[in-house]
PDB file of C-alpha atoms and ligand atoms in Angstrom:
ATOM      1  CA  UNK A  19       0.000   0.000   0.000  1.00  0.00           C
ATOM      2  CA  UNK A  20       1.208   3.475  -0.850  1.00  0.00           C
ATOM      3  CA  UNK A  21       1.907   5.703   2.142  1.00  0.00           C
ATOM      4  CA  UNK A  22       1.151   8.963   0.368  1.00  0.00           C
ATOM      5  CA  UNK A  23      -2.037  10.569   1.769  1.00  0.00           C
ATOM      6  CA  UNK A  24      -5.176   9.213   0.086  1.00  0.00           C
ATOM      7  CA  UNK A  25      -6.485  10.775  -3.087  1.00  0.00           C
ATOM      8  CA  UNK A  26      -4.703  11.768  -6.269  1.00  0.00           C
ATOM      9  CA  UNK A  27      -5.004  15.518  -5.570  1.00  0.00           C
ATOM     10  CA  UNK A  28      -3.706  15.125  -2.033  1.00  0.00           C
ATOM     11  CA  UNK A  29      -0.718  13.085  -3.223  1.00  0.00           C
ATOM     12  CA  UNK A  30       0.247  15.628  -5.819  1.00  0.00           C
ATOM     13  CA  UNK A  31      -0.196  18.310  -3.161  1.00  0.00           C
ATOM     14  CA  UNK A  32       2.312  16.673  -0.794  1.00  0.00           C
ATOM     15  CA  UNK A  33       4.983  16.595  -3.508  1.00  0.00           C
ATOM     16  CA  UNK A  34       3.974  20.082  -4.675  1.00  0.00           C
ATOM     17  CA  UNK A  35       4.495  21.529  -1.177  1.00  0.00           C
ATOM     18  CA  UNK A  36       7.861  19.851  -0.783  1.00  0.00           C
ATOM     19  CA  UNK A  37       8.957  21.013  -4.220  1.00  0.00           C
ATOM     20  CA  UNK A  38       7.795  24.613  -3.553  1.00  0.00           C
ATOM     21  CA  UNK A  39       9.622  24.663  -0.208  1.00  0.00           C
ATOM     22  CA  UNK A  40      12.871  23.527  -1.868  1.00  0.00           C
ATOM     23  CA  UNK A  41      12.519  26.176  -4.576  1.00  0.00           C
ATOM     24  CA  UNK A  42      11.727  28.818  -1.960  1.00  0.00           C
ATOM     25  CA  UNK A  43      15.094  28.476  -0.246  1.00  0.00           C
ATOM     26  CA  UNK A  44      18.330  29.890  -1.610  1.00  0.00           C
ATOM     27  CA  UNK A  45      19.996  27.339  -3.872  1.00  0.00           C
ATOM     28  CA  UNK A  46      23.331  26.522  -2.213  1.00  0.00           C
ATOM     29  CA  UNK A  47      25.859  24.569  -4.139  1.00  0.00           C
ATOM     30  CA  UNK A  48      27.392  24.440  -7.575  1.00  0.00           C
ATOM     31  CA  UNK A  49      26.693  22.625 -10.801  1.00  0.00           C
ATOM     32  CA  UNK A  50      29.396  20.028 -11.575  1.00  0.00           C
ATOM     33  CA  UNK A  51      31.886  21.485 -14.044  1.00  0.00           C
ATOM     34  CA  UNK A  52      34.692  18.912 -14.126  1.00  0.00           C
ATOM     35  CA  UNK A  53      32.737  17.436 -17.053  1.00  0.00           C
ATOM     36  CA  UNK A  54      32.340  20.683 -19.030  1.00  0.00           C
ATOM     37  CA  UNK A  55      29.082  19.673 -20.760  1.00  0.00           C
ATOM     38  CA  UNK A  56      27.379  19.404 -17.361  1.00  0.00           C
ATOM     39  CA  UNK A  57      28.271  22.996 -16.453  1.00  0.00           C
ATOM     40  CA  UNK A  58      25.803  24.455 -18.946  1.00  0.00           C
ATOM     41  CA  UNK A  59      22.720  22.922 -17.289  1.00  0.00           C
ATOM     42  CA  UNK A  60      20.180  25.410 -15.876  1.00  0.00           C
ATOM     43  CA  UNK A  61      20.751  25.311 -12.082  1.00  0.00           C
ATOM     44  CA  UNK A  62      17.191  26.425 -11.334  1.00  0.00           C
ATOM     45  CA  UNK A  63      15.709  23.149 -12.627  1.00  0.00           C
ATOM     46  CA  UNK A  64      14.068  21.083  -9.901  1.00  0.00           C
ATOM     47  CA  UNK A  65      11.759  18.062 -10.043  1.00  0.00           C
ATOM     48  CA  UNK A  66      10.586  15.112  -7.989  1.00  0.00           C
ATOM     49  CA  UNK A  67       8.653  11.908  -8.696  1.00  0.00           C
ATOM     50  CA  UNK A  68       7.376   9.119  -6.457  1.00  0.00           C
ATOM     51  CA  UNK A  69       6.510   5.946  -8.378  1.00  0.00           C
ATOM     52  CA  UNK A  70       4.521   3.419  -6.370  1.00  0.00           C
ATOM     53  CA  UNK A  71       4.361  -0.357  -6.724  1.00  0.00           C
ATOM     54  CA  UNK A  72       0.685   0.069  -7.666  1.00  0.00           C
ATOM     55  CA  UNK A  73       1.766   1.833 -10.861  1.00  0.00           C
ATOM     56  CA  UNK A  74       0.997   5.436  -9.894  1.00  0.00           C
ATOM     57  CA  UNK A  75       3.606   8.160 -10.434  1.00  0.00           C
ATOM     58  CA  UNK A  76       3.168  11.372  -8.422  1.00  0.00           C
ATOM     59  CA  UNK A  77       5.234  14.295  -9.677  1.00  0.00           C
ATOM     60  CA  UNK A  78       6.083  17.947  -9.078  1.00  0.00           C
ATOM     61  CA  UNK A  79       8.232  20.476 -10.954  1.00  0.00           C
ATOM     62  CA  UNK A  80      10.570  19.373 -13.763  1.00  0.00           C
ATOM     63  CA  UNK A  81       9.857  15.658 -13.234  1.00  0.00           C
ATOM     64  CA  UNK A  82       9.504  14.987 -16.957  1.00  0.00           C
ATOM     65  CA  UNK A  83      12.665  16.747 -18.076  1.00  0.00           C
ATOM     66  CA  UNK A  84      15.524  14.375 -19.005  1.00  0.00           C
ATOM     67  CA  UNK A  85      18.818  15.013 -17.186  1.00  0.00           C
ATOM     68  CA  UNK A  86      22.236  13.370 -17.078  1.00  0.00           C
ATOM     69  CA  UNK A  87      21.891  10.433 -14.685  1.00  0.00           C
ATOM     70  CA  UNK A  88      25.682  10.023 -14.341  1.00  0.00           C
ATOM     71  CA  UNK A  89      26.497   7.713 -11.412  1.00  0.00           C
ATOM     72  CA  UNK A  90      22.916   6.547 -11.020  1.00  0.00           C
ATOM     73  CA  UNK A  91      23.721   4.451 -14.114  1.00  0.00           C
ATOM     74  CA  UNK A  92      26.032   2.418 -11.853  1.00  0.00           C
ATOM     75  CA  UNK A  93      22.943   0.754 -10.387  1.00  0.00           C
ATOM     76  CA  UNK A  94      21.762  -0.514 -13.800  1.00  0.00           C
ATOM     77  CA  UNK A  95      25.283  -1.676 -14.682  1.00  0.00           C
ATOM     78  CA  UNK A  96      25.569  -3.570 -11.412  1.00  0.00           C
ATOM     79  CA  UNK A  97      22.218  -5.311 -11.876  1.00  0.00           C
ATOM     80  CA  UNK A  98      23.222  -6.488 -15.363  1.00  0.00           C
ATOM     81  CA  UNK A  99      26.627  -7.670 -14.113  1.00  0.00           C
ATOM     82  CA  UNK A 100      25.051  -9.559 -11.206  1.00  0.00           C
ATOM     83  CA  UNK A 101      22.694 -11.280 -13.657  1.00  0.00           C
ATOM     84  CA  UNK A 102      25.636 -12.344 -15.840  1.00  0.00           C
ATOM     85  CA  UNK A 103      28.389 -13.034 -13.305  1.00  0.00           C
ATOM     86  CA  UNK A 104      26.566 -14.358 -10.247  1.00  0.00           C
ATOM     87  CA  UNK A 105      28.680 -14.564  -7.105  1.00  0.00           C
ATOM     88  CA  UNK A 106      31.961 -14.486  -9.097  1.00  0.00           C
ATOM     89  CA  UNK A 107      31.541 -10.726  -9.359  1.00  0.00           C
ATOM     90  CA  UNK A 108      32.333 -10.357  -5.661  1.00  0.00           C
ATOM     91  CA  UNK A 109      35.810 -11.814  -6.165  1.00  0.00           C
ATOM     92  CA  UNK A 110      36.656  -8.687  -8.160  1.00  0.00           C
ATOM     93  CA  UNK A 111      34.842  -5.878  -6.331  1.00  0.00           C
ATOM     94  CA  UNK A 112      34.047  -5.378  -2.654  1.00  0.00           C
ATOM     95  CA  UNK A 113      30.975  -4.255  -0.714  1.00  0.00           C
ATOM     96  CA  UNK A 114      32.524  -1.881   1.814  1.00  0.00           C
ATOM     97  CA  UNK A 115      32.240   1.911   1.953  1.00  0.00           C
ATOM     98  CA  UNK A 116      35.426   3.520   0.671  1.00  0.00           C
ATOM     99  CA  UNK A 117      35.598   6.544   2.964  1.00  0.00           C
ATOM    100  CA  UNK A 118      37.313   8.235  -0.007  1.00  0.00           C
ATOM    101  CA  UNK A 119      36.072  10.544  -2.775  1.00  0.00           C
ATOM    102  CA  UNK A 120      34.230   8.627  -5.532  1.00  0.00           C
ATOM    103  CA  UNK A 121      37.081   9.019  -8.035  1.00  0.00           C
ATOM    104  CA  UNK A 122      39.978   8.488  -5.614  1.00  0.00           C
ATOM    105  CA  UNK A 123      42.894   6.354  -6.792  1.00  0.00           C
ATOM    106  CA  UNK A 124      45.063   5.859  -3.664  1.00  0.00           C
ATOM    107  CA  UNK A 125      42.994   3.119  -2.020  1.00  0.00           C
ATOM    108  CA  UNK A 126      42.941   1.132  -5.256  1.00  0.00           C
ATOM    109  CA  UNK A 127      46.716   0.799  -5.204  1.00  0.00           C
ATOM    110  CA  UNK A 128      46.855  -0.270  -1.555  1.00  0.00           C
ATOM    111  CA  UNK A 129      44.133  -2.817  -2.176  1.00  0.00           C
ATOM    112  CA  UNK A 130      45.737  -4.410  -5.261  1.00  0.00           C
ATOM    113  CA  UNK A 131      43.249  -3.183  -7.841  1.00  0.00           C
ATOM    114  CA  UNK A 132      40.105  -4.466  -6.083  1.00  0.00           C
ATOM    115  CA  UNK A 133      37.668  -1.542  -5.804  1.00  0.00           C
ATOM    116  CA  UNK A 134      35.932  -1.128  -2.471  1.00  0.00           C
ATOM    117  CA  UNK A 135      32.395  -1.216  -3.936  1.00  0.00           C
ATOM    118  CA  UNK A 136      30.535  -0.995  -7.277  1.00  0.00           C
ATOM    119  CA  UNK A 137      29.364   2.591  -6.703  1.00  0.00           C
ATOM    120  CA  UNK A 138      32.726   4.360  -6.683  1.00  0.00           C
ATOM    121  CA  UNK A 139      34.149   5.021 -10.144  1.00  0.00           C
ATOM    122  CA  UNK A 140      36.736   2.228  -9.973  1.00  0.00           C
ATOM    123  CA  UNK A 141      34.006  -0.248  -9.005  1.00  0.00           C
ATOM    124  CA  UNK A 142      31.713   0.859 -11.815  1.00  0.00           C
ATOM    125  CA  UNK A 143      34.578   0.644 -14.331  1.00  0.00           C
ATOM    126  CA  UNK A 144      35.236  -2.907 -13.118  1.00  0.00           C
ATOM    127  CA  UNK A 145      31.538  -3.674 -13.607  1.00  0.00           C
ATOM    128  CA  UNK A 146      31.765  -2.143 -17.099  1.00  0.00           C
ATOM    129  CA  UNK A 147      34.625  -4.554 -17.836  1.00  0.00           C
ATOM    130  CA  UNK A 148      32.417  -7.543 -16.995  1.00  0.00           C
ATOM    131  CA  UNK A 149      29.673  -6.194 -19.298  1.00  0.00           C
ATOM    132  CA  UNK A 150      32.094  -5.609 -22.173  1.00  0.00           C
ATOM    133  CA  UNK A 151      33.391  -9.158 -21.705  1.00  0.00           C
ATOM    134  CA  UNK A 152      29.924 -10.785 -21.503  1.00  0.00           C
ATOM    135  CA  UNK A 153      27.958  -8.995 -24.240  1.00  0.00           C
ATOM    136  CA  UNK A 154      28.746  -8.719 -27.942  1.00  0.00           C
ATOM    137  CA  UNK A 155      27.546  -5.113 -27.668  1.00  0.00           C
ATOM    138  CA  UNK A 156      27.487  -4.095 -24.021  1.00  0.00           C
ATOM    139  CA  UNK A 157      26.309  -0.548 -24.789  1.00  0.00           C
ATOM    140  CA  UNK A 158      23.309  -1.777 -26.742  1.00  0.00           C
ATOM    141  CA  UNK A 159      22.530  -4.365 -24.053  1.00  0.00           C
ATOM    142  CA  UNK A 160      22.718  -1.679 -21.376  1.00  0.00           C
ATOM    143  CA  UNK A 161      20.467   0.731 -23.265  1.00  0.00           C
ATOM    144  CA  UNK A 162      17.878  -1.941 -24.088  1.00  0.00           C
ATOM    145  CA  UNK A 163      17.829  -3.048 -20.458  1.00  0.00           C
ATOM    146  CA  UNK A 164      17.207   0.460 -19.127  1.00  0.00           C
ATOM    147  CA  UNK A 165      14.588   1.231 -21.780  1.00  0.00           C
ATOM    148  CA  UNK A 166      12.717  -1.942 -20.930  1.00  0.00           C
ATOM    149  CA  UNK A 167      12.769  -1.188 -17.183  1.00  0.00           C
ATOM    150  CA  UNK A 168      11.643   2.393 -17.725  1.00  0.00           C
ATOM    151  CA  UNK A 169       9.030   1.405 -20.308  1.00  0.00           C
ATOM    152  CA  UNK A 170      10.531   4.114 -22.465  1.00  0.00           C
ATOM    153  CA  UNK A 171      12.101   3.755 -25.907  1.00  0.00           C
ATOM    154  CA  UNK A 172      12.968   7.448 -25.878  1.00  0.00           C
ATOM    155  CA  UNK A 173      15.660   7.190 -23.145  1.00  0.00           C
ATOM    156  CA  UNK A 174      19.024   7.807 -24.785  1.00  0.00           C
ATOM    157  CA  UNK A 175      22.513   9.074 -24.213  1.00  0.00           C
ATOM    158  CA  UNK A 176      23.492  12.717 -24.678  1.00  0.00           C
ATOM    159  CA  UNK A 177      26.231  12.801 -27.326  1.00  0.00           C
ATOM    160  CA  UNK A 178      27.644  16.108 -26.087  1.00  0.00           C
ATOM    161  CA  UNK A 179      28.012  14.784 -22.526  1.00  0.00           C
ATOM    162  CA  UNK A 180      29.542  11.565 -23.887  1.00  0.00           C
ATOM    163  CA  UNK A 181      32.129  13.516 -25.873  1.00  0.00           C
ATOM    164  CA  UNK A 182      32.876  15.735 -22.877  1.00  0.00           C
ATOM    165  CA  UNK A 183      33.264  12.753 -20.501  1.00  0.00           C
ATOM    166  CA  UNK A 184      35.555  11.040 -22.947  1.00  0.00           C
ATOM    167  CA  UNK A 185      37.700  14.132 -23.473  1.00  0.00           C
ATOM    168  CA  UNK A 186      38.018  14.809 -19.739  1.00  0.00           C
ATOM    169  CA  UNK A 187      38.246  11.205 -18.556  1.00  0.00           C
ATOM    170  CA  UNK A 188      41.922  11.009 -17.593  1.00  0.00           C
ATOM    171  CA  UNK A 189      41.251  10.084 -13.992  1.00  0.00           C
ATOM    172  CA  UNK A 190      38.842   7.317 -14.935  1.00  0.00           C
ATOM    173  CA  UNK A 191      41.414   6.080 -17.459  1.00  0.00           C
ATOM    174  CA  UNK A 192      44.023   6.059 -14.681  1.00  0.00           C
ATOM    175  CA  UNK A 193      41.724   3.956 -12.479  1.00  0.00           C
ATOM    176  CA  UNK A 194      41.115   1.511 -15.325  1.00  0.00           C
ATOM    177  CA  UNK A 195      44.802   1.147 -16.243  1.00  0.00           C
ATOM    178  CA  UNK A 196      45.738   0.659 -12.585  1.00  0.00           C
ATOM    179  CA  UNK A 197      43.194  -2.155 -12.270  1.00  0.00           C
ATOM    180  CA  UNK A 198      44.452  -3.621 -15.553  1.00  0.00           C
ATOM    181  CA  UNK A 199      47.999  -3.630 -14.149  1.00  0.00           C
ATOM    182  CA  UNK A 200      46.726  -5.758 -11.243  1.00  0.00           C
ATOM    183  CA  UNK A 201      44.996  -8.143 -13.667  1.00  0.00           C
ATOM    184  CA  UNK A 202      41.495  -7.085 -12.578  1.00  0.00           C
ATOM    185  CA  UNK A 203      40.392  -5.738 -15.999  1.00  0.00           C
ATOM    186  CA  UNK A 204      39.995  -8.362 -18.727  1.00  0.00           C
ATOM    187  CA  UNK A 205      38.910  -6.405 -21.811  1.00  0.00           C
ATOM    188  CA  UNK A 206      40.786  -3.603 -23.568  1.00  0.00           C
ATOM    189  CA  UNK A 207      40.784  -0.500 -21.346  1.00  0.00           C
ATOM    190  CA  UNK A 208      39.545   1.687 -24.231  1.00  0.00           C
ATOM    191  CA  UNK A 209      36.481  -0.538 -24.676  1.00  0.00           C
ATOM    192  CA  UNK A 210      35.769  -0.578 -20.951  1.00  0.00           C
ATOM    193  CA  UNK A 211      36.001   3.211 -20.705  1.00  0.00           C
ATOM    194  CA  UNK A 212      33.815   3.623 -23.786  1.00  0.00           C
ATOM    195  CA  UNK A 213      31.103   1.591 -22.062  1.00  0.00           C
ATOM    196  CA  UNK A 214      31.528   3.442 -18.751  1.00  0.00           C
ATOM    197  CA  UNK A 215      31.299   6.901 -20.357  1.00  0.00           C
ATOM    198  CA  UNK A 216      28.346   5.766 -22.440  1.00  0.00           C
ATOM    199  CA  UNK A 217      26.291   4.690 -19.431  1.00  0.00           C
ATOM    200  CA  UNK A 218      27.166   7.858 -17.482  1.00  0.00           C
ATOM    201  CA  UNK A 219      25.882   9.932 -20.425  1.00  0.00           C
ATOM    202  CA  UNK A 220      22.382   8.479 -20.318  1.00  0.00           C
ATOM    203  CA  UNK A 221      19.571  10.984 -19.844  1.00  0.00           C
ATOM    204  CA  UNK A 222      16.335  10.146 -18.045  1.00  0.00           C
ATOM    205  CA  UNK A 223      13.601  12.081 -16.285  1.00  0.00           C
ATOM    206  CA  UNK A 224      12.662  11.678 -12.608  1.00  0.00           C
ATOM    207  CA  UNK A 225       9.503   9.846 -13.709  1.00  0.00           C
ATOM    208  CA  UNK A 226      11.442   7.406 -15.910  1.00  0.00           C
ATOM    209  CA  UNK A 227      14.142   6.769 -13.313  1.00  0.00           C
ATOM    210  CA  UNK A 228      11.650   6.132 -10.521  1.00  0.00           C
ATOM    211  CA  UNK A 229       9.652   3.744 -12.727  1.00  0.00           C
ATOM    212  CA  UNK A 230      12.732   1.875 -13.962  1.00  0.00           C
ATOM    213  CA  UNK A 231      13.988   1.013 -10.471  1.00  0.00           C
ATOM    214  CA  UNK A 232      10.694  -0.204  -8.974  1.00  0.00           C
ATOM    215  CA  UNK A 233      11.998  -3.782  -8.875  1.00  0.00           C
ATOM    216  CA  UNK A 234      14.429  -2.778  -6.109  1.00  0.00           C
ATOM    217  CA  UNK A 235      11.462  -1.875  -3.904  1.00  0.00           C
ATOM    218  CA  UNK A 236       9.711  -5.138  -4.799  1.00  0.00           C
ATOM    219  CA  UNK A 237      12.241  -7.901  -3.993  1.00  0.00           C
ATOM    220  CA  UNK A 238      13.532  -7.984  -7.566  1.00  0.00           C
ATOM    221  CA  UNK A 239      10.270  -8.141  -9.576  1.00  0.00           C
ATOM    222  CA  UNK A 240       9.286  -5.132 -11.677  1.00  0.00           C
ATOM    223  CA  UNK A 241       5.644  -4.641 -10.653  1.00  0.00           C
ATOM    224  CA  UNK A 242       4.511  -3.125 -13.966  1.00  0.00           C
ATOM    225  CA  UNK A 243       5.843  -5.849 -16.274  1.00  0.00           C
ATOM    226  CA  UNK A 244       6.028  -8.715 -13.722  1.00  0.00           C
ATOM    227  CA  UNK A 245       9.607  -9.321 -15.011  1.00  0.00           C
ATOM    228  CA  UNK A 246      11.931 -10.838 -12.424  1.00  0.00           C
ATOM    229  CA  UNK A 247      14.968  -8.573 -12.767  1.00  0.00           C
ATOM    230  CA  UNK A 248      16.975  -9.903  -9.814  1.00  0.00           C
ATOM    231  CA  UNK A 249      16.545 -12.544  -7.162  1.00  0.00           C
ATOM    232  CA  UNK A 250      15.224 -11.308  -3.787  1.00  0.00           C
ATOM    233  CA  UNK A 251      18.723 -11.934  -2.409  1.00  0.00           C
ATOM    234  CA  UNK A 252      20.370  -9.732  -5.040  1.00  0.00           C
ATOM    235  CA  UNK A 253      17.768  -6.980  -4.552  1.00  0.00           C
ATOM    236  CA  UNK A 254      18.617  -7.116  -0.842  1.00  0.00           C
ATOM    237  CA  UNK A 255      22.352  -6.950  -1.608  1.00  0.00           C
ATOM    238  CA  UNK A 256      22.036  -3.997  -3.985  1.00  0.00           C
ATOM    239  CA  UNK A 257      19.925  -2.083  -1.475  1.00  0.00           C
ATOM    240  CA  UNK A 258      22.437  -2.873   1.274  1.00  0.00           C
ATOM    241  CA  UNK A 259      25.366  -1.446  -0.707  1.00  0.00           C
ATOM    242  CA  UNK A 260      23.260   1.558  -1.729  1.00  0.00           C
ATOM    243  CA  UNK A 261      22.593   2.189   1.974  1.00  0.00           C
ATOM    244  CA  UNK A 262      26.270   2.215   2.873  1.00  0.00           C
ATOM    245  CA  UNK A 263      27.849   3.630  -0.310  1.00  0.00           C
ATOM    246  CA  UNK A 264      25.261   5.231  -2.594  1.00  0.00           C
ATOM    247  CA  UNK A 265      25.530   8.839  -1.434  1.00  0.00           C
ATOM    248  CA  UNK A 266      29.286   9.443  -1.736  1.00  0.00           C
ATOM    249  CA  UNK A 267      30.918  10.560   1.504  1.00  0.00           C
ATOM    250  CA  UNK A 268      27.531  11.586   2.861  1.00  0.00           C
ATOM    251  CA  UNK A 269      26.151   8.038   2.963  1.00  0.00           C
ATOM    252  CA  UNK A 270      26.367   7.822   6.753  1.00  0.00           C
ATOM    253  CA  UNK A 271      24.625  11.153   7.231  1.00  0.00           C
ATOM    254  CA  UNK A 272      21.930  10.188   4.694  1.00  0.00           C
ATOM    255  CA  UNK A 273      21.283   6.912   6.543  1.00  0.00           C
ATOM    256  CA  UNK A 274      21.183   8.872   9.804  1.00  0.00           C
ATOM    257  CA  UNK A 275      18.726  11.520   8.599  1.00  0.00           C
ATOM    258  CA  UNK A 276      16.681   9.775   5.867  1.00  0.00           C
ATOM    259  CA  UNK A 277      17.195   6.040   6.291  1.00  0.00           C
ATOM    260  CA  UNK A 278      16.668   4.768   2.730  1.00  0.00           C
ATOM    261  CA  UNK A 279      18.961   3.009   0.214  1.00  0.00           C
ATOM    262  CA  UNK A 280      19.811   5.695  -2.364  1.00  0.00           C
ATOM    263  CA  UNK A 281      22.088   6.607  -5.261  1.00  0.00           C
ATOM    264  CA  UNK A 282      23.259  10.014  -6.268  1.00  0.00           C
ATOM    265  CA  UNK A 283      24.865  11.324  -9.465  1.00  0.00           C
ATOM    266  CA  UNK A 284      26.853  14.473 -10.268  1.00  0.00           C
ATOM    267  CA  UNK A 285      24.117  15.445 -12.755  1.00  0.00           C
ATOM    268  CA  UNK A 286      22.087  16.377  -9.642  1.00  0.00           C
ATOM    269  CA  UNK A 287      19.813  13.350  -9.518  1.00  0.00           C
ATOM    270  CA  UNK A 288      19.105  11.171  -6.468  1.00  0.00           C
ATOM    271  CA  UNK A 289      17.002   8.011  -6.369  1.00  0.00           C
ATOM    272  CA  UNK A 290      15.822   6.505  -3.075  1.00  0.00           C
ATOM    273  CA  UNK A 291      14.343   3.034  -2.655  1.00  0.00           C
ATOM    274  CA  UNK A 292      11.370   2.675  -0.319  1.00  0.00           C
ATOM    275  CA  UNK A 293      11.078  -1.107   0.109  1.00  0.00           C
ATOM    276  CA  UNK A 294       7.522  -2.369  -0.291  1.00  0.00           C
ATOM    277  CA  UNK A 295       6.324   1.071  -1.399  1.00  0.00           C
ATOM    278  CA  UNK A 296       8.095   2.520  -4.434  1.00  0.00           C
ATOM    279  CA  UNK A 297      10.920   4.738  -5.675  1.00  0.00           C
ATOM    280  CA  UNK A 298      11.525   8.456  -5.116  1.00  0.00           C
ATOM    281  CA  UNK A 299      13.573  10.275  -7.739  1.00  0.00           C
ATOM    282  CA  UNK A 300      14.544  13.926  -7.358  1.00  0.00           C
ATOM    283  CA  UNK A 301      16.703  16.208  -9.487  1.00  0.00           C
ATOM    284  CA  UNK A 302      18.226  19.659  -9.265  1.00  0.00           C
ATOM    285  CA  UNK A 303      21.705  20.335 -10.714  1.00  0.00           C
ATOM    286  CA  UNK A 304      23.487  22.320  -7.961  1.00  0.00           C
ATOM    287  CA  UNK A 305      25.615  20.044  -5.747  1.00  0.00           C
ATOM    288  CA  UNK A 306      26.860  20.340  -2.165  1.00  0.00           C
ATOM    289  CA  UNK A 307      30.499  19.731  -1.209  1.00  0.00           C
ATOM    290  CA  UNK A 308      29.928  15.957  -1.190  1.00  0.00           C
ATOM    291  CA  UNK A 309      28.612  15.934  -4.780  1.00  0.00           C
ATOM    292  CA  UNK A 310      24.957  15.441  -3.798  1.00  0.00           C
ATOM    293  CA  UNK A 311      22.227  17.735  -5.149  1.00  0.00           C
ATOM    294  CA  UNK A 312      21.310  20.270  -2.475  1.00  0.00           C
ATOM    295  CA  UNK A 313      17.653  20.571  -3.435  1.00  0.00           C
ATOM    296  CA  UNK A 314      17.095  16.904  -4.285  1.00  0.00           C
ATOM    297  CA  UNK A 315      18.512  16.039  -0.879  1.00  0.00           C
ATOM    298  CA  UNK A 316      16.183  18.531   0.825  1.00  0.00           C
ATOM    299  CA  UNK A 317      13.120  17.217  -0.986  1.00  0.00           C
ATOM    300  CA  UNK A 318      13.836  13.542  -0.290  1.00  0.00           C
ATOM    301  CA  UNK A 319      14.672  14.269   3.342  1.00  0.00           C
ATOM    302  CA  UNK A 320      11.407  16.176   3.772  1.00  0.00           C
ATOM    303  CA  UNK A 321       9.281  13.550   2.012  1.00  0.00           C
ATOM    304  CA  UNK A 322      10.825  10.649   3.938  1.00  0.00           C
ATOM    305  CA  UNK A 323      10.397  12.545   7.217  1.00  0.00           C
ATOM    306  CA  UNK A 324       6.778  13.527   6.579  1.00  0.00           C
ATOM    307  CA  UNK A 325       5.749  10.039   5.510  1.00  0.00           C
ATOM    308  CA  UNK A 326       7.932   8.120   7.990  1.00  0.00           C
ATOM    309  CA  UNK A 327       9.703   6.132   5.274  1.00  0.00           C
ATOM    310  CA  UNK A 328      12.971   5.236   7.043  1.00  0.00           C
ATOM    311  CA  UNK A 329      13.737   1.520   6.899  1.00  0.00           C
ATOM    312  CA  UNK A 330      15.518   1.623  10.252  1.00  0.00           C
TER     313      UNK A 330
HETATM  314  N1  LIG B 401      30.783  10.368 -15.155  1.00  0.00           N
HETATM  315  C1  LIG B 401      31.148  10.783 -13.825  1.00  0.00           C
HETATM  316  C2  LIG B 401      32.588  10.392 -13.551  1.00  0.00           C
HETATM  317  O1  LIG B 401      33.027   9.398 -14.046  1.00  0.00           O
HETATM  318  C3  LIG B 401      30.209  10.144 -12.832  1.00  0.00           C
HETATM  319  C4  LIG B 401      30.426  10.669 -11.458  1.00  0.00           C
HETATM  320  C5  LIG B 401      29.233  10.608 -10.566  1.00  0.00           C
HETATM  321  O2  LIG B 401      28.095  10.896 -10.976  1.00  0.00           O
HETATM  322  O3  LIG B 401      29.447  10.287  -9.372  1.00  0.00           O
HETATM  323  O4  LIG B 401      33.292  11.083 -12.864  1.00  0.00           O
END
């Protein structure tokens, strides 16, 4: 059962109030500019969607505007890799918080090329390697998978962001070559990076993102298509790692104040899983010092607090 107050109008009103309150406060933070194509996004954009397991999607603001999902794509990549690799995946990537910035390289050297978890860049590049090795066209497989989950053929990558990521991807290349030197990357580094940049460049709206991830709130079954996307055990595992590592170096604080598995991206999007209920997806481009969207964080915190959504 959905926890939003009864009645369509009332549900939209709850999100509308939360959205208006976020817009009403000064917008702290800065749009990511280390990928130059992201710097040109309008910082005043702000949207939120709550997709429920019953198939309703409640929205406010710019919830239908596609944005760069960036690191949120790491969730889709991980699900595909877990489907293909099974438990072998966990020989090559860990499940511990890193306590380091998402693109840090130092820990990777100390730990012999085994990334701490699949949600830091090194971990997602490792996951990309497994996809490149297991699919004849990993990019096409990835895109088809996400489109099917979102029920949206329109979802696509942004070519300008892809070119910008590729041009400014030296640090990600360094992470990939370091892992290759430890024998933990099997495919050609160029192919692995091409897949990684491709998935980061995907654009989706809050509505599409929330809909696509519903299976994580439903023990692995997408409620709209009845497709079993993961086993209940893998849905549990993904949510567990999201809880400890999905919000960069603010994951502990997010668990403390919100209490939901969640993933953030430097495009300003955040998705939060509400087990047994649905998925919240919020977006606004300006980021705090941890790389999390200031307004998306405010909206999700407020919604989870008002509706008592914490899993703890
Ligand atoms: N494409 C970005 C990078 O590789 C993703 C970062 C993020 O959203 O956390 O740096």
